[in-house]
């Protein structure tokens, strides 16, 4: 009985949304959610970070996610085509790939430095399914170092695990997301070198509101919020290029 | 072809890993189980708890600590570097070390139970026949505890085959070196290749079922034989 009274006493518009987001968004999206104006006593925004491919599968199997932020816009496009979206596929950012090390100054390195015999382990995200891994492989092939460095590569489940391999010193260097290299835990260490975007396909990222959130006012409000200058400023601060703007060089 | 070359490579790697781990744990686990079965020392309790830890710890806890410990700044990493071995994560040796930790209770616990159920009698009889303790252990205790050894080895092998979380955290997903079958299935699913995931998963399902079936049908006549 008391439970019933409690639920009746809540305002009718109390809402909760759950977001599934690519691992490269971890720090930027956390900041945007913290700055998102919502009624903290009634509304709640929860977020899960992981690999875009895993969330793609889970949403098709009916996972309770209201918004899906993929690191590869092709995945939400496929979901939308198959009827899992309640919105257009919205491009929200273009990711950048960097060379990063925790213990040496990667700013002084280039992809050619990876052939140095002192470097025995290079971490990238798994190119089989992680968008950043696919772009890393493209860049390494375009720079003509792939054959020499392929035996040194280790594969993270997603871009965050690749960064973790480097941070723990188990790999000396990694090709990770600029957004992670600029994040508070990593920014103080090592340094990064921006990989020229001419070496790989763009990391165009997109999101959708999922079908289950079609009637969620909060989900739509969050999607609108991403178009505001303050949300865009956070993305820009984490090194993302914004849709409709020139890519950072 | 039903399985891809990558799948076959992963299966072969998994079998080698589980085989190595089973043999190592047979050598390491037998004295531990023997001691646990017979000791009355006060620190038997803490040792039993440490042995059982992998049963209750999430693989992510083991994987996290192993990644830190085996890295260049970690305790194990410093030791391996002093010995002239490169660091253990992303190597087959690293997987073996991790799996030995992870599968330890699956070897020790069945052996401990088997040794405990022997009781004192057979060893006392052996002693009156002037068998040294070591002789009594090898010619009396081990043959009598045979069903326990079979259970322990099958469970250790099968459990190592089923390992996923730890290898995902320290393996680096290297084909032929650390990409075991469970990780290969995960990759198929992530890459949205459900057909191939199905095929390899079915092989794993069949293997696990057969292993347990053999275990349970083998054990019954053994027990009856021991009693007659």
CSV table of C-alpha atoms in Angstrom, one decimal:
chain,number,residue,atom,x,y,z
A,1,UNK,CA,0.0,0.0,0.0
A,2,UNK,CA,2.8,2.4,0.9
A,3,UNK,CA,4.5,1.6,-2.4
A,4,UNK,CA,1.3,2.5,-4.3
A,5,UNK,CA,1.0,5.8,-2.4
A,6,UNK,CA,4.6,6.6,-3.2
A,7,UNK,CA,4.2,6.0,-6.9
A,8,UNK,CA,1.0,8.1,-6.9
A,9,UNK,CA,2.7,11.0,-5.2
A,10,UNK,CA,5.3,11.2,-8.0
A,11,UNK,CA,4.6,13.8,-10.7
A,12,UNK,CA,3.1,12.3,-13.8
A,13,UNK,CA,5.9,13.4,-16.1
A,14,UNK,CA,8.7,11.6,-14.2
A,15,UNK,CA,10.9,9.9,-16.9
A,16,UNK,CA,14.0,7.9,-17.2
A,17,UNK,CA,16.0,7.3,-20.4
A,18,UNK,CA,18.8,5.0,-21.0
A,19,UNK,CA,21.5,5.7,-23.6
A,20,UNK,CA,23.8,3.2,-25.4
A,21,UNK,CA,26.9,5.0,-26.5
A,22,UNK,CA,30.2,4.2,-28.3
A,23,UNK,CA,33.2,4.0,-26.0
A,24,UNK,CA,34.9,7.1,-27.6
A,25,UNK,CA,32.0,9.3,-26.2
A,26,UNK,CA,32.7,8.3,-22.6
A,27,UNK,CA,34.0,11.6,-21.3
A,28,UNK,CA,32.3,14.0,-23.6
A,29,UNK,CA,28.8,12.5,-23.2
A,30,UNK,CA,29.2,12.3,-19.4
A,31,UNK,CA,29.9,16.0,-19.4
A,32,UNK,CA,27.0,16.8,-21.7
A,33,UNK,CA,24.6,14.7,-19.5
A,34,UNK,CA,25.8,16.5,-16.4
A,35,UNK,CA,25.1,19.8,-18.1
A,36,UNK,CA,21.7,18.7,-19.5
A,37,UNK,CA,19.0,20.7,-17.9
A,38,UNK,CA,16.6,18.2,-16.3
A,39,UNK,CA,14.5,17.9,-13.1
A,40,UNK,CA,16.8,15.8,-10.9
A,41,UNK,CA,14.1,14.9,-8.5
A,42,UNK,CA,12.0,13.2,-11.2
A,43,UNK,CA,14.0,12.6,-14.4
A,44,UNK,CA,17.0,10.5,-14.9
A,45,UNK,CA,19.5,9.9,-17.8
A,46,UNK,CA,21.4,6.7,-17.6
A,47,UNK,CA,24.2,5.7,-20.0
A,48,UNK,CA,26.1,2.6,-20.9
A,49,UNK,CA,29.3,2.7,-22.9
A,50,UNK,CA,30.6,-0.1,-25.1
A,51,UNK,CA,31.2,-1.1,-28.6
A,52,UNK,CA,28.9,0.2,-31.3
A,53,UNK,CA,28.5,-3.3,-32.8
A,54,UNK,CA,27.4,-4.9,-29.5
A,55,UNK,CA,24.7,-2.2,-29.0
A,56,UNK,CA,23.5,-2.7,-32.6
A,57,UNK,CA,22.9,-6.4,-31.9
A,58,UNK,CA,21.3,-5.7,-28.5
A,59,UNK,CA,18.9,-3.1,-29.8
A,60,UNK,CA,17.8,-5.5,-32.5
A,61,UNK,CA,17.1,-8.1,-29.7
A,62,UNK,CA,14.9,-5.6,-27.9
A,63,UNK,CA,17.4,-4.1,-25.4
A,64,UNK,CA,15.9,-1.2,-23.4
A,65,UNK,CA,17.9,1.6,-24.9
A,66,UNK,CA,16.2,4.9,-25.8
A,67,UNK,CA,19.0,6.5,-27.7
A,68,UNK,CA,21.8,4.9,-29.6
A,69,UNK,CA,25.1,6.8,-30.2
A,70,UNK,CA,27.2,4.8,-32.6
A,71,UNK,CA,30.8,5.5,-33.6
A,72,UNK,CA,29.9,4.5,-37.1
A,73,UNK,CA,26.8,6.1,-38.7
A,74,UNK,CA,26.3,3.0,-40.9
A,75,UNK,CA,25.0,1.0,-37.9
A,76,UNK,CA,22.1,3.3,-36.9
A,77,UNK,CA,21.3,3.7,-40.6
A,78,UNK,CA,20.8,0.0,-40.8
A,79,UNK,CA,18.7,0.0,-37.6
A,80,UNK,CA,16.5,2.8,-39.1
A,81,UNK,CA,16.1,0.9,-42.3
A,82,UNK,CA,14.9,-2.2,-40.4
A,83,UNK,CA,12.4,-0.1,-38.4
A,84,UNK,CA,14.1,0.2,-35.1
A,85,UNK,CA,14.3,4.0,-35.1
A,86,UNK,CA,11.8,6.6,-34.1
A,87,UNK,CA,13.9,9.5,-35.5
A,88,UNK,CA,16.1,10.3,-38.5
A,89,UNK,CA,19.7,9.2,-38.3
A,90,UNK,CA,21.4,12.3,-37.0
A,91,UNK,CA,25.1,12.9,-37.6
A,92,UNK,CA,26.5,14.4,-34.4
A,93,UNK,CA,30.3,14.3,-34.7
A,94,UNK,CA,33.3,13.2,-36.7
A,95,UNK,CA,35.9,11.4,-34.6
A,96,UNK,CA,39.6,11.7,-35.0
A,97,UNK,CA,42.3,9.0,-34.6
A,98,UNK,CA,45.6,9.8,-32.8
A,99,UNK,CA,48.8,8.0,-32.0
A,100,UNK,CA,49.0,8.0,-28.2
A,101,UNK,CA,51.4,6.8,-25.6
A,102,UNK,CA,51.4,6.9,-21.8
A,103,UNK,CA,55.2,6.9,-21.3
A,104,UNK,CA,56.7,8.6,-24.4
A,105,UNK,CA,55.9,11.7,-26.2
A,106,UNK,CA,53.8,10.6,-29.1
A,107,UNK,CA,53.6,14.2,-30.3
A,108,UNK,CA,57.1,13.6,-31.6
A,109,UNK,CA,56.1,10.4,-33.4
A,110,UNK,CA,54.6,9.6,-36.8
A,111,UNK,CA,53.2,6.3,-38.1
A,112,UNK,CA,56.7,5.6,-39.5
A,113,UNK,CA,58.1,5.6,-35.9
A,114,UNK,CA,56.0,2.5,-35.2
A,115,UNK,CA,58.6,0.4,-37.1
A,116,UNK,CA,61.1,1.2,-34.3
A,117,UNK,CA,62.2,-2.1,-32.8
A,118,UNK,CA,62.0,-0.5,-29.3
A,119,UNK,CA,58.2,-0.5,-29.9
A,120,UNK,CA,57.1,-4.1,-29.4
A,121,UNK,CA,53.3,-3.7,-28.8
A,122,UNK,CA,50.9,-1.4,-30.6
A,123,UNK,CA,47.2,-1.4,-29.4
A,124,UNK,CA,44.3,-0.7,-31.7
A,125,UNK,CA,40.6,-1.5,-31.5
A,126,UNK,CA,39.5,-4.7,-33.2
A,127,UNK,CA,39.2,-3.9,-36.9
A,128,UNK,CA,36.8,-6.7,-37.4
A,129,UNK,CA,34.0,-4.7,-35.7
A,130,UNK,CA,35.2,-1.5,-34.1
A,131,UNK,CA,35.0,1.6,-36.3
A,132,UNK,CA,38.2,3.1,-34.8
A,133,UNK,CA,40.0,-0.2,-35.4
A,134,UNK,CA,38.9,-0.2,-39.1
A,135,UNK,CA,40.1,3.3,-39.5
A,136,UNK,CA,43.4,2.5,-37.7
A,137,UNK,CA,44.0,-0.4,-40.1
A,138,UNK,CA,43.3,1.9,-43.1
A,139,UNK,CA,45.7,4.5,-41.9
A,140,UNK,CA,48.5,2.0,-41.2
A,141,UNK,CA,48.0,0.5,-44.6
A,142,UNK,CA,47.9,3.9,-46.3
A,143,UNK,CA,51.2,4.9,-44.5
A,144,UNK,CA,52.7,1.7,-45.8
A,145,UNK,CA,53.8,0.4,-42.4
A,146,UNK,CA,51.1,-2.3,-42.0
A,147,UNK,CA,53.2,-5.2,-43.1
A,148,UNK,CA,56.1,-4.4,-40.7
A,149,UNK,CA,54.0,-3.5,-37.7
A,150,UNK,CA,51.2,-6.1,-38.0
A,151,UNK,CA,53.0,-8.7,-35.8
A,152,UNK,CA,53.2,-6.0,-33.0
A,153,UNK,CA,49.5,-5.3,-33.0
A,154,UNK,CA,47.2,-6.2,-30.1
A,155,UNK,CA,43.4,-5.8,-30.4
A,156,UNK,CA,41.1,-4.1,-27.8
A,157,UNK,CA,37.5,-5.1,-27.7
A,158,UNK,CA,36.7,-1.4,-28.3
A,159,UNK,CA,38.7,1.8,-28.4
A,160,UNK,CA,38.6,2.2,-24.6
A,161,UNK,CA,40.2,-1.2,-24.1
A,162,UNK,CA,42.9,-0.3,-26.6
A,163,UNK,CA,43.6,2.9,-24.6
A,164,UNK,CA,43.7,0.8,-21.4
A,165,UNK,CA,46.4,-1.5,-22.9
A,166,UNK,CA,48.5,1.6,-23.5
A,167,UNK,CA,47.8,3.2,-20.2
A,168,UNK,CA,48.8,0.1,-18.2
A,169,UNK,CA,52.1,0.1,-20.2
A,170,UNK,CA,51.4,-3.3,-21.7
A,171,UNK,CA,51.5,-1.7,-25.1
A,172,UNK,CA,53.9,1.2,-25.6
A,173,UNK,CA,51.7,3.0,-28.0
A,174,UNK,CA,48.2,2.9,-29.4
A,175,UNK,CA,46.0,4.3,-32.2
A,176,UNK,CA,43.1,5.6,-30.1
A,177,UNK,CA,40.3,8.2,-30.3
A,178,UNK,CA,41.3,11.8,-29.9
A,179,UNK,CA,38.4,12.2,-27.5
A,180,UNK,CA,40.0,9.7,-25.2
A,181,UNK,CA,43.5,11.2,-25.5
A,182,UNK,CA,42.0,14.6,-24.4
A,183,UNK,CA,40.1,13.0,-21.5
A,184,UNK,CA,41.1,13.9,-17.9
A,185,UNK,CA,42.6,10.5,-17.1
A,186,UNK,CA,44.8,10.4,-20.2
A,187,UNK,CA,45.5,14.0,-21.1
A,188,UNK,CA,48.1,14.4,-18.4
A,189,UNK,CA,50.2,11.5,-19.7
A,190,UNK,CA,52.4,11.1,-22.7
A,191,UNK,CA,51.2,13.0,-25.7
A,192,UNK,CA,49.4,12.5,-28.9
A,193,UNK,CA,49.9,12.9,-32.6
A,194,UNK,CA,46.9,13.5,-34.8
A,195,UNK,CA,46.8,11.1,-37.7
A,196,UNK,CA,46.1,12.9,-40.9
A,197,UNK,CA,42.4,12.4,-41.9
A,198,UNK,CA,43.6,11.9,-45.5
A,199,UNK,CA,44.9,8.4,-44.5
A,200,UNK,CA,41.5,6.9,-43.6
A,201,UNK,CA,37.8,7.2,-44.2
A,202,UNK,CA,36.0,9.7,-42.0
A,203,UNK,CA,34.8,8.5,-38.6
A,204,UNK,CA,31.3,9.8,-39.1
A,205,UNK,CA,29.2,9.2,-36.0
A,206,UNK,CA,25.4,9.2,-35.8
A,207,UNK,CA,22.6,8.6,-33.3
A,208,UNK,CA,19.0,7.6,-33.4
A,209,UNK,CA,16.1,7.7,-30.9
A,210,UNK,CA,15.0,4.1,-30.8
A,211,UNK,CA,11.5,2.8,-31.5
A,212,UNK,CA,10.8,2.1,-27.9
A,213,UNK,CA,11.4,5.8,-27.0
A,214,UNK,CA,9.1,7.1,-29.8
A,215,UNK,CA,6.8,8.7,-27.2
A,216,UNK,CA,9.5,9.7,-24.7
A,217,UNK,CA,9.5,13.5,-24.3
A,218,UNK,CA,12.8,13.2,-22.4
A,219,UNK,CA,14.5,11.3,-25.2
A,220,UNK,CA,13.4,13.9,-27.8
A,221,UNK,CA,14.5,16.7,-25.4
A,222,UNK,CA,17.9,15.2,-25.1
A,223,UNK,CA,18.3,14.8,-28.9
A,224,UNK,CA,17.3,18.5,-29.3
A,225,UNK,CA,19.8,19.5,-26.6
A,226,UNK,CA,22.7,18.0,-28.6
A,227,UNK,CA,22.1,20.8,-31.2
A,228,UNK,CA,22.6,23.5,-28.7
A,229,UNK,CA,25.9,25.5,-28.8
A,230,UNK,CA,26.8,24.3,-25.2
A,231,UNK,CA,26.5,20.7,-26.1
A,232,UNK,CA,28.4,21.2,-29.4
A,233,UNK,CA,31.1,23.1,-27.5
A,234,UNK,CA,31.7,20.0,-25.3
A,235,UNK,CA,32.1,17.8,-28.4
A,236,UNK,CA,34.5,20.3,-29.9
A,237,UNK,CA,36.5,20.4,-26.7
A,238,UNK,CA,37.0,16.6,-26.9
A,239,UNK,CA,38.4,16.9,-30.4
A,240,UNK,CA,35.3,15.9,-32.4
A,241,UNK,CA,34.6,17.8,-35.6
A,242,UNK,CA,31.0,18.9,-35.8
A,243,UNK,CA,28.6,18.1,-38.6
A,244,UNK,CA,28.6,20.9,-41.1
A,245,UNK,CA,31.9,22.3,-40.0
A,246,UNK,CA,35.4,21.8,-41.3
A,247,UNK,CA,37.4,18.9,-39.8
A,248,UNK,CA,40.1,19.9,-37.4
A,249,UNK,CA,43.6,19.6,-38.8
B,1,UNK,CA,33.6,-25.4,-45.2
B,2,UNK,CA,31.6,-25.6,-42.0
B,3,UNK,CA,34.2,-23.7,-39.9
B,4,UNK,CA,36.6,-21.0,-41.1
B,5,UNK,CA,40.4,-21.5,-40.8
B,6,UNK,CA,40.2,-18.8,-38.1
B,7,UNK,CA,37.7,-20.9,-36.2
B,8,UNK,CA,39.8,-24.0,-36.5
B,9,UNK,CA,42.9,-22.1,-35.3
B,10,UNK,CA,40.9,-20.8,-32.3
B,11,UNK,CA,39.7,-24.3,-31.4
B,12,UNK,CA,43.2,-25.7,-31.7
B,13,UNK,CA,44.6,-22.9,-29.6
B,14,UNK,CA,41.8,-23.5,-27.0
B,15,UNK,CA,42.6,-27.2,-26.8
B,16,UNK,CA,46.4,-26.5,-26.4
B,17,UNK,CA,45.7,-23.9,-23.7
B,18,UNK,CA,43.3,-26.2,-21.8
B,19,UNK,CA,45.7,-29.2,-22.1
B,20,UNK,CA,48.7,-27.1,-20.8
B,21,UNK,CA,46.6,-25.8,-17.9
B,22,UNK,CA,45.3,-29.2,-17.0
B,23,UNK,CA,48.8,-30.7,-16.9
B,24,UNK,CA,50.3,-27.8,-14.9
B,25,UNK,CA,47.4,-27.9,-12.4
B,26,UNK,CA,47.7,-31.6,-12.0
B,27,UNK,CA,51.2,-31.1,-10.8
B,28,UNK,CA,50.5,-28.0,-8.7
B,29,UNK,CA,47.0,-29.0,-7.5
B,30,UNK,CA,47.7,-32.5,-6.3
B,31,UNK,CA,50.0,-31.6,-3.4
B,32,UNK,CA,47.8,-28.6,-2.5
B,33,UNK,CA,44.7,-30.9,-2.4
B,34,UNK,CA,46.7,-33.6,-0.5
B,35,UNK,CA,47.8,-31.1,2.1
B,36,UNK,CA,44.3,-29.6,2.4
B,37,UNK,CA,42.8,-33.0,2.9
B,38,UNK,CA,45.1,-34.0,5.7
B,39,UNK,CA,46.4,-30.9,7.4
B,40,UNK,CA,45.0,-29.6,10.7
B,41,UNK,CA,47.1,-26.4,10.6
B,42,UNK,CA,45.3,-23.2,11.5
B,43,UNK,CA,46.0,-21.7,8.1
B,44,UNK,CA,44.2,-24.4,6.3
B,45,UNK,CA,41.1,-22.2,6.4
B,46,UNK,CA,42.8,-19.2,4.7
B,47,UNK,CA,44.4,-21.4,2.1
B,48,UNK,CA,41.0,-23.1,1.3
B,49,UNK,CA,39.5,-19.7,0.9
B,50,UNK,CA,42.3,-18.5,-1.5
B,51,UNK,CA,42.0,-21.7,-3.6
B,52,UNK,CA,38.2,-21.1,-3.9
B,53,UNK,CA,38.5,-17.4,-4.8
B,54,UNK,CA,38.2,-17.8,-8.6
B,55,UNK,CA,34.9,-19.6,-8.1
B,56,UNK,CA,33.3,-16.4,-6.8
B,57,UNK,CA,35.4,-13.6,-8.3
B,58,UNK,CA,34.2,-12.0,-11.5
B,59,UNK,CA,36.7,-12.7,-14.4
B,60,UNK,CA,37.0,-8.9,-14.7
B,61,UNK,CA,38.6,-8.8,-11.3
B,62,UNK,CA,41.1,-11.4,-12.2
B,63,UNK,CA,41.7,-9.9,-15.6
B,64,UNK,CA,42.2,-6.4,-14.1
B,65,UNK,CA,44.7,-7.5,-11.5
B,66,UNK,CA,46.6,-9.7,-14.0
B,67,UNK,CA,46.8,-6.9,-16.5
B,68,UNK,CA,48.3,-4.6,-13.9
B,69,UNK,CA,50.5,-7.2,-12.2
B,70,UNK,CA,51.9,-8.6,-15.5
B,71,UNK,CA,52.5,-5.2,-17.0
B,72,UNK,CA,55.9,-3.6,-17.1
B,73,UNK,CA,55.2,-1.7,-13.8
B,74,UNK,CA,53.6,-4.7,-12.1
B,75,UNK,CA,55.1,-7.2,-9.6
B,76,UNK,CA,54.9,-10.1,-12.0
B,77,UNK,CA,56.0,-7.9,-14.9
B,78,UNK,CA,59.1,-6.8,-13.1
B,79,UNK,CA,60.0,-10.4,-12.3
B,80,UNK,CA,59.5,-11.6,-15.8
B,81,UNK,CA,61.6,-8.7,-17.1
B,82,UNK,CA,64.4,-9.5,-14.7
B,83,UNK,CA,64.3,-13.1,-16.0
B,84,UNK,CA,64.6,-11.8,-19.5
B,85,UNK,CA,61.1,-12.7,-20.6
B,86,UNK,CA,59.0,-10.1,-22.3
B,87,UNK,CA,55.8,-9.1,-20.4
B,88,UNK,CA,53.1,-11.8,-20.2
B,89,UNK,CA,49.9,-10.1,-21.5
B,90,UNK,CA,49.2,-10.8,-25.1
B,91,UNK,CA,51.2,-14.0,-25.0
B,92,UNK,CA,50.2,-17.7,-24.9
B,93,UNK,CA,52.3,-18.0,-21.7
B,94,UNK,CA,50.3,-15.2,-20.2
B,95,UNK,CA,47.0,-17.0,-20.9
B,96,UNK,CA,48.4,-20.1,-19.3
B,97,UNK,CA,49.3,-18.3,-16.1
B,98,UNK,CA,45.9,-16.6,-16.0
B,99,UNK,CA,44.0,-19.8,-16.7
B,100,UNK,CA,46.0,-21.7,-14.0
B,101,UNK,CA,44.8,-19.1,-11.5
B,102,UNK,CA,41.3,-19.1,-12.9
B,103,UNK,CA,40.9,-22.9,-13.0
B,104,UNK,CA,42.7,-23.8,-9.8
B,105,UNK,CA,39.6,-24.7,-7.7
B,106,UNK,CA,38.3,-27.0,-10.4
B,107,UNK,CA,41.4,-29.2,-10.0
B,108,UNK,CA,41.9,-28.9,-6.2
B,109,UNK,CA,38.4,-29.3,-4.9
B,110,UNK,CA,37.5,-32.7,-6.5
B,111,UNK,CA,41.0,-34.0,-5.6
B,112,UNK,CA,40.6,-32.8,-2.0
B,113,UNK,CA,37.2,-34.5,-1.7
B,114,UNK,CA,38.7,-37.7,-3.1
B,115,UNK,CA,41.6,-37.7,-0.7
B,116,UNK,CA,39.4,-36.9,2.2
B,117,UNK,CA,37.1,-39.8,1.4
B,118,UNK,CA,40.1,-42.3,1.5
B,119,UNK,CA,40.3,-41.9,5.2
B,120,UNK,CA,43.4,-42.9,7.3
B,121,UNK,CA,43.0,-46.7,7.0
B,122,UNK,CA,44.6,-47.5,3.6
B,123,UNK,CA,47.6,-45.4,4.5
B,124,UNK,CA,48.0,-47.0,7.9
B,125,UNK,CA,47.8,-50.4,6.3
B,126,UNK,CA,50.4,-49.4,3.8
B,127,UNK,CA,52.6,-48.1,6.6
B,128,UNK,CA,52.4,-51.4,8.5
B,129,UNK,CA,53.6,-53.1,5.3
B,130,UNK,CA,56.6,-50.8,5.5
B,131,UNK,CA,55.6,-48.5,2.7
B,132,UNK,CA,57.3,-45.1,2.9
B,133,UNK,CA,54.8,-42.2,2.9
B,134,UNK,CA,55.8,-41.3,-0.7
B,135,UNK,CA,55.4,-45.0,-1.8
B,136,UNK,CA,52.0,-45.2,0.0
B,137,UNK,CA,50.9,-42.0,-1.8
B,138,UNK,CA,51.8,-43.2,-5.3
B,139,UNK,CA,50.8,-46.9,-5.0
B,140,UNK,CA,47.8,-46.6,-2.6
B,141,UNK,CA,46.3,-43.1,-2.5
B,142,UNK,CA,46.6,-42.1,-6.2
B,143,UNK,CA,45.0,-45.4,-7.5
B,144,UNK,CA,42.2,-45.2,-5.0
B,145,UNK,CA,41.5,-41.5,-5.8
B,146,UNK,CA,41.4,-42.2,-9.5
B,147,UNK,CA,37.7,-41.1,-10.0
B,148,UNK,CA,38.6,-37.9,-8.3
B,149,UNK,CA,41.5,-37.3,-10.7
B,150,UNK,CA,39.3,-37.9,-13.7
B,151,UNK,CA,36.7,-35.5,-12.4
B,152,UNK,CA,39.3,-32.9,-11.6
B,153,UNK,CA,41.0,-33.1,-15.0
B,154,UNK,CA,37.8,-33.1,-17.0
B,155,UNK,CA,36.4,-30.1,-15.1
B,156,UNK,CA,39.7,-28.2,-15.3
B,157,UNK,CA,40.0,-28.8,-19.0
B,158,UNK,CA,36.3,-28.0,-19.7
B,159,UNK,CA,36.4,-24.9,-17.5
B,160,UNK,CA,39.5,-23.6,-19.2
B,161,UNK,CA,37.9,-24.1,-22.6
B,162,UNK,CA,34.9,-22.0,-21.4
B,163,UNK,CA,37.1,-19.1,-20.2
B,164,UNK,CA,36.1,-15.8,-21.7
B,165,UNK,CA,36.4,-12.7,-19.5
B,166,UNK,CA,40.0,-13.1,-18.4
B,167,UNK,CA,41.3,-13.8,-22.0
B,168,UNK,CA,39.3,-10.8,-23.3
B,169,UNK,CA,41.0,-8.6,-20.7
B,170,UNK,CA,44.6,-9.7,-21.1
B,171,UNK,CA,44.7,-11.5,-24.4
B,172,UNK,CA,44.8,-8.7,-26.9
B,173,UNK,CA,42.8,-10.9,-29.3
B,174,UNK,CA,45.8,-12.2,-31.3
B,175,UNK,CA,44.9,-14.9,-33.8
B,176,UNK,CA,46.8,-18.2,-33.1
B,177,UNK,CA,48.2,-16.8,-29.8
B,178,UNK,CA,45.4,-15.5,-27.6
B,179,UNK,CA,42.2,-15.6,-29.7
B,180,UNK,CA,40.5,-18.6,-28.1
B,181,UNK,CA,37.2,-20.1,-29.3
B,182,UNK,CA,35.0,-18.1,-26.9
B,183,UNK,CA,36.6,-14.8,-28.0
B,184,UNK,CA,36.3,-15.9,-31.7
B,185,UNK,CA,32.5,-16.4,-31.1
B,186,UNK,CA,32.3,-13.0,-29.5
B,187,UNK,CA,34.1,-11.4,-32.5
B,188,UNK,CA,31.7,-13.1,-34.9
B,189,UNK,CA,28.7,-11.7,-33.0
B,190,UNK,CA,30.2,-8.2,-32.8
B,191,UNK,CA,31.0,-8.4,-36.5
B,192,UNK,CA,27.3,-9.3,-37.0
B,193,UNK,CA,28.3,-12.7,-38.6
B,194,UNK,CA,25.6,-14.7,-36.8
B,195,UNK,CA,25.9,-17.8,-39.0
B,196,UNK,CA,29.6,-18.3,-38.2
B,197,UNK,CA,28.9,-17.6,-34.5
B,198,UNK,CA,26.2,-20.3,-34.6
B,199,UNK,CA,28.5,-22.8,-36.1
B,200,UNK,CA,31.4,-22.4,-33.7
B,201,UNK,CA,29.0,-22.0,-30.7
B,202,UNK,CA,27.4,-25.3,-31.6
B,203,UNK,CA,30.8,-27.0,-31.6
B,204,UNK,CA,31.4,-25.6,-28.1
B,205,UNK,CA,28.0,-26.7,-26.9
B,206,UNK,CA,28.5,-30.2,-28.2
B,207,UNK,CA,32.0,-30.4,-26.7
B,208,UNK,CA,30.8,-29.3,-23.3
B,209,UNK,CA,27.8,-31.7,-23.3
B,210,UNK,CA,30.0,-34.6,-24.3
B,211,UNK,CA,32.6,-33.8,-21.7
B,212,UNK,CA,30.0,-33.7,-18.9
B,213,UNK,CA,28.3,-36.8,-20.3
B,214,UNK,CA,31.5,-38.8,-20.2
B,215,UNK,CA,32.2,-37.5,-16.8
B,216,UNK,CA,28.9,-38.6,-15.3
B,217,UNK,CA,28.7,-42.0,-17.0
B,218,UNK,CA,32.3,-42.8,-16.2
B,219,UNK,CA,32.0,-41.9,-12.6
B,220,UNK,CA,29.1,-44.2,-11.7
B,221,UNK,CA,30.7,-47.6,-12.4
B,222,UNK,CA,34.0,-46.4,-10.9
B,223,UNK,CA,32.2,-45.7,-7.6
B,224,UNK,CA,30.5,-49.1,-7.6
B,225,UNK,CA,33.8,-50.8,-8.5
B,226,UNK,CA,35.4,-49.1,-5.5
B,227,UNK,CA,32.9,-50.4,-3.2
B,228,UNK,CA,32.9,-54.1,-4.2
